[in-house]
Structure formats: C-alpha cells, structure tokens
Amino acid sequence: MGILTSGGDCPGVNAVIRGAVLGGDVAHGYEFLGFKDGWRGVLEQDVVPLPRTGVRGISRLGGTILGTSRTNPLVGKGIEGVRASVRRNGLEGLIAIGGEGTLAAARELCGQGINVVGVPKTIDNDLGATDYTFGFDSAVQTATEAIDRLRTTGESHHRCMVAEVMGRNAGWIALHSGMASGAHAILIPEHPVSLEQICAWVVSARDRGRAPLVVVAEAFAPEGYAAPYAPRGLDTFGRPRLGGIGLLLEGELQIRTGIETRATVLGHIQRGGEPTAFDRVLATRLGLAAVESAAAGRWGTMVSLRGTDIVNVGLEQALGELKVVPEARYQEASVLFG
Ligand code: F6P
C-alpha cells in the first residue's frame, strides 16, 4: 500500500499515517511505502519504506514525516506517471491524505482505474462530507491561545487588537477561536458586514472600558468590497494567496474610530505544531478506517466523520459540498459582539 500526504500540512497527518500502517500491518499484513512530498514523490519515484518501527511515536508530531507539496498529478502526463509508479512499486493502491485538490485528483485517478482511498485533511474544516476535519481543533486551539495573548497586551495599552486567522473558503477557525476568546467582533466571508458596523462594535466595547478585540478570517471582505483582499499573487493552483485583510482593517478602524489599533496575521502558526488530543484520536481513527476501506476494496471513497462514526463517502459526493458557516451559527455568535 502506498501512502502520500499532499497539499498544505495539518496537525494530525502523522497520526493518520501511523493509524494506517499499524492497522494495515496487524489486520491485513500489508507492507507500506511512503511517497515523499505528495504526488511529486509518486511521479518521481521518491519513495521510502514505512515499517511499523518507522511510525512509532509520531502521532503527537506536527507536520508530516513524508513531506508535502502542491504538485498536481492531473497536469501533463501525470495520470500515466502515477499508474506507472503504482505498477513499478507493486502497489494494490494508494491512501492519499489531502485537501480539496488532492481528493479531486484521487477521484480522477480512480476514474482511470487507479485504486485510491482519500483521507480529508484541512485546518479550514470546510469539507461538507465530514463533520470535522482533523487539524481544525488544533488550529483553533493555537489561534485561541494567540488571541488570548493579544488581549492582555491590548488591555494594557487600551488598544483595539485585530487577529487575522486562516480560512480560504469558510470562517470556521474565526468563528470558533473568536467565540472561545470572547471577541467583540468576528468577521467571516460568509457574512459580509460594513466597516461602519465593525466600527460600531469596536466603539461599543471601548465605551464599556474594554480593549476591543476583532477576529477576522483571511477571506473576509467588508460589505461593498467585491473580492477578498489578496495582495500576494497566486499559489501553484492559480488561486489568489489570501492574507492581509487584518492589516487593512487596522488602518481603517484606527482612522474611523480614533482608537489606536494593532493587527496580527497569525498565518502558518496555525498550521504548525503538535495536534490536540482530539485531532490525534480523530486522525488515528481515519487512518485505521482508510486501510480497512482499502482492504475491503472501497476505492474511490474517502473516510469521514459522521457524528461519532467513521464512514465512507464516495469522492464524487464528497467533493460536491463546501461546508460554510451557516447563518444561524453566525447569528448565535453575534449576540456576543460589541
Ligand atoms: O487550506 C488550508 C490553508 O491553510 C488556508 O487556510 C490558507 O489560505 C492556505 O492553506 C495557505 O496555503 P499556503 O501554505 O500554500 O500559503
């Protein structure tokens, strides 16, 4: 069985690898090969053996022991390259741990007769076919700790503090870390609000003697702005690189309210570091389920969390739904604003 980790890294990836290797070895006698740096390793035959001893103690480690890249196997002669690699290494199939792009590639490869089981991975928690993605809980924990720190320095200086968190399509990290840290405003792409409204929340917090705290998702755009703020060019998939809206807000809020304001972009701090206990358990269960799915021939599916159960969902269906923050969840949180 081949394993690869592709796309942005995420706390818990190593726990998936360990779960799959230990589960597959014990229950099915599989041998595992790990491809380095995602699909790049598959295409370039950059492969390492993954014995039981190679995965001992890794579930608490951040990042991915296999490395990752955003190489897209559907570009050029990628599909034939993957097929050749699977044959040459004598693989029954692949376990692909990745986000939207990786799962879309897995679906295409399955359609071309290459066996793949997917494991969803993103800190953004925006995949509709699973209740939670592993890595999300860790990212929220890290963001909350950081925002708590911003609060104490903000209170000392009587400043407004703006914390920008990740979330390419959805505001889940902002919603959860903002609620957990008691933010006076949470700004997410699903719910544009005007700069006037944000200022009103900030001023109201200041007038009650508080240091205003604003948590903003990287993809947020204020009402009336056509697109998210993305001044940093494109990534390898041609998508705009987000990040910086917090800094834009810093200037706007300071000018409009007269309150001294400082913004912090948390960026990749949220993706790095050790997974929480919740993510280690979820990721381990997904790894165990992925190898069981492969052994049962449920190729073309991904493993996903439904309630407390791990189930298989067809990749076709899985990729259809983006999970954004429902309006009711935002309204619930907004009672606490200002
Ligand atoms: O998809 C996960 C994510 O962390 C997004 O929240 C963010 O926009 C993106 O990856 C950043 O990607 P990169 O590491 O390529 O800059």
CSV table of C-alpha atoms and ligand atoms in Angstrom, one decimal, residues 70 122-124 166-168 218 268 271, ligand 1:
chain,number,residue,atom,x,y,z
A,70,ARG,CA,1.1,21.1,-4.0
A,122,THR,CA,-7.5,20.7,6.1
A,123,ILE,CA,-7.4,23.0,9.1
A,124,ASP,CA,-10.2,25.0,7.4
A,166,MET,CA,-6.9,31.4,8.1
A,167,GLY,CA,-9.9,30.0,6.3
A,168,ARG,CA,-9.7,30.1,2.5
A,218,GLU,CA,-8.4,35.8,5.8
A,268,HIS,CA,1.1,29.5,9.3
A,271,ARG,CA,-0.9,25.0,10.8
B,1,F6P,O1,-6.2,25.3,3.0
B,1,F6P,C1,-5.5,25.5,4.2
B,1,F6P,C2,-4.8,26.8,4.2
B,1,F6P,O2,-4.1,26.9,5.4
B,1,F6P,C3,-5.7,28.0,4.0
B,1,F6P,O3,-6.4,28.4,5.2
B,1,F6P,C4,-4.8,29.1,3.5
B,1,F6P,O4,-5.4,30.1,2.7
B,1,F6P,C5,-3.8,28.2,2.7
B,1,F6P,O5,-3.9,26.9,3.1
B,1,F6P,C6,-2.4,28.7,2.7
B,1,F6P,O6,-1.7,28.0,1.8
B,1,F6P,P1,-0.1,28.1,1.6
B,1,F6P,O7,0.5,27.3,2.7
B,1,F6P,O8,0.1,27.5,0.3
B,1,F6P,O9,0.3,29.5,1.7
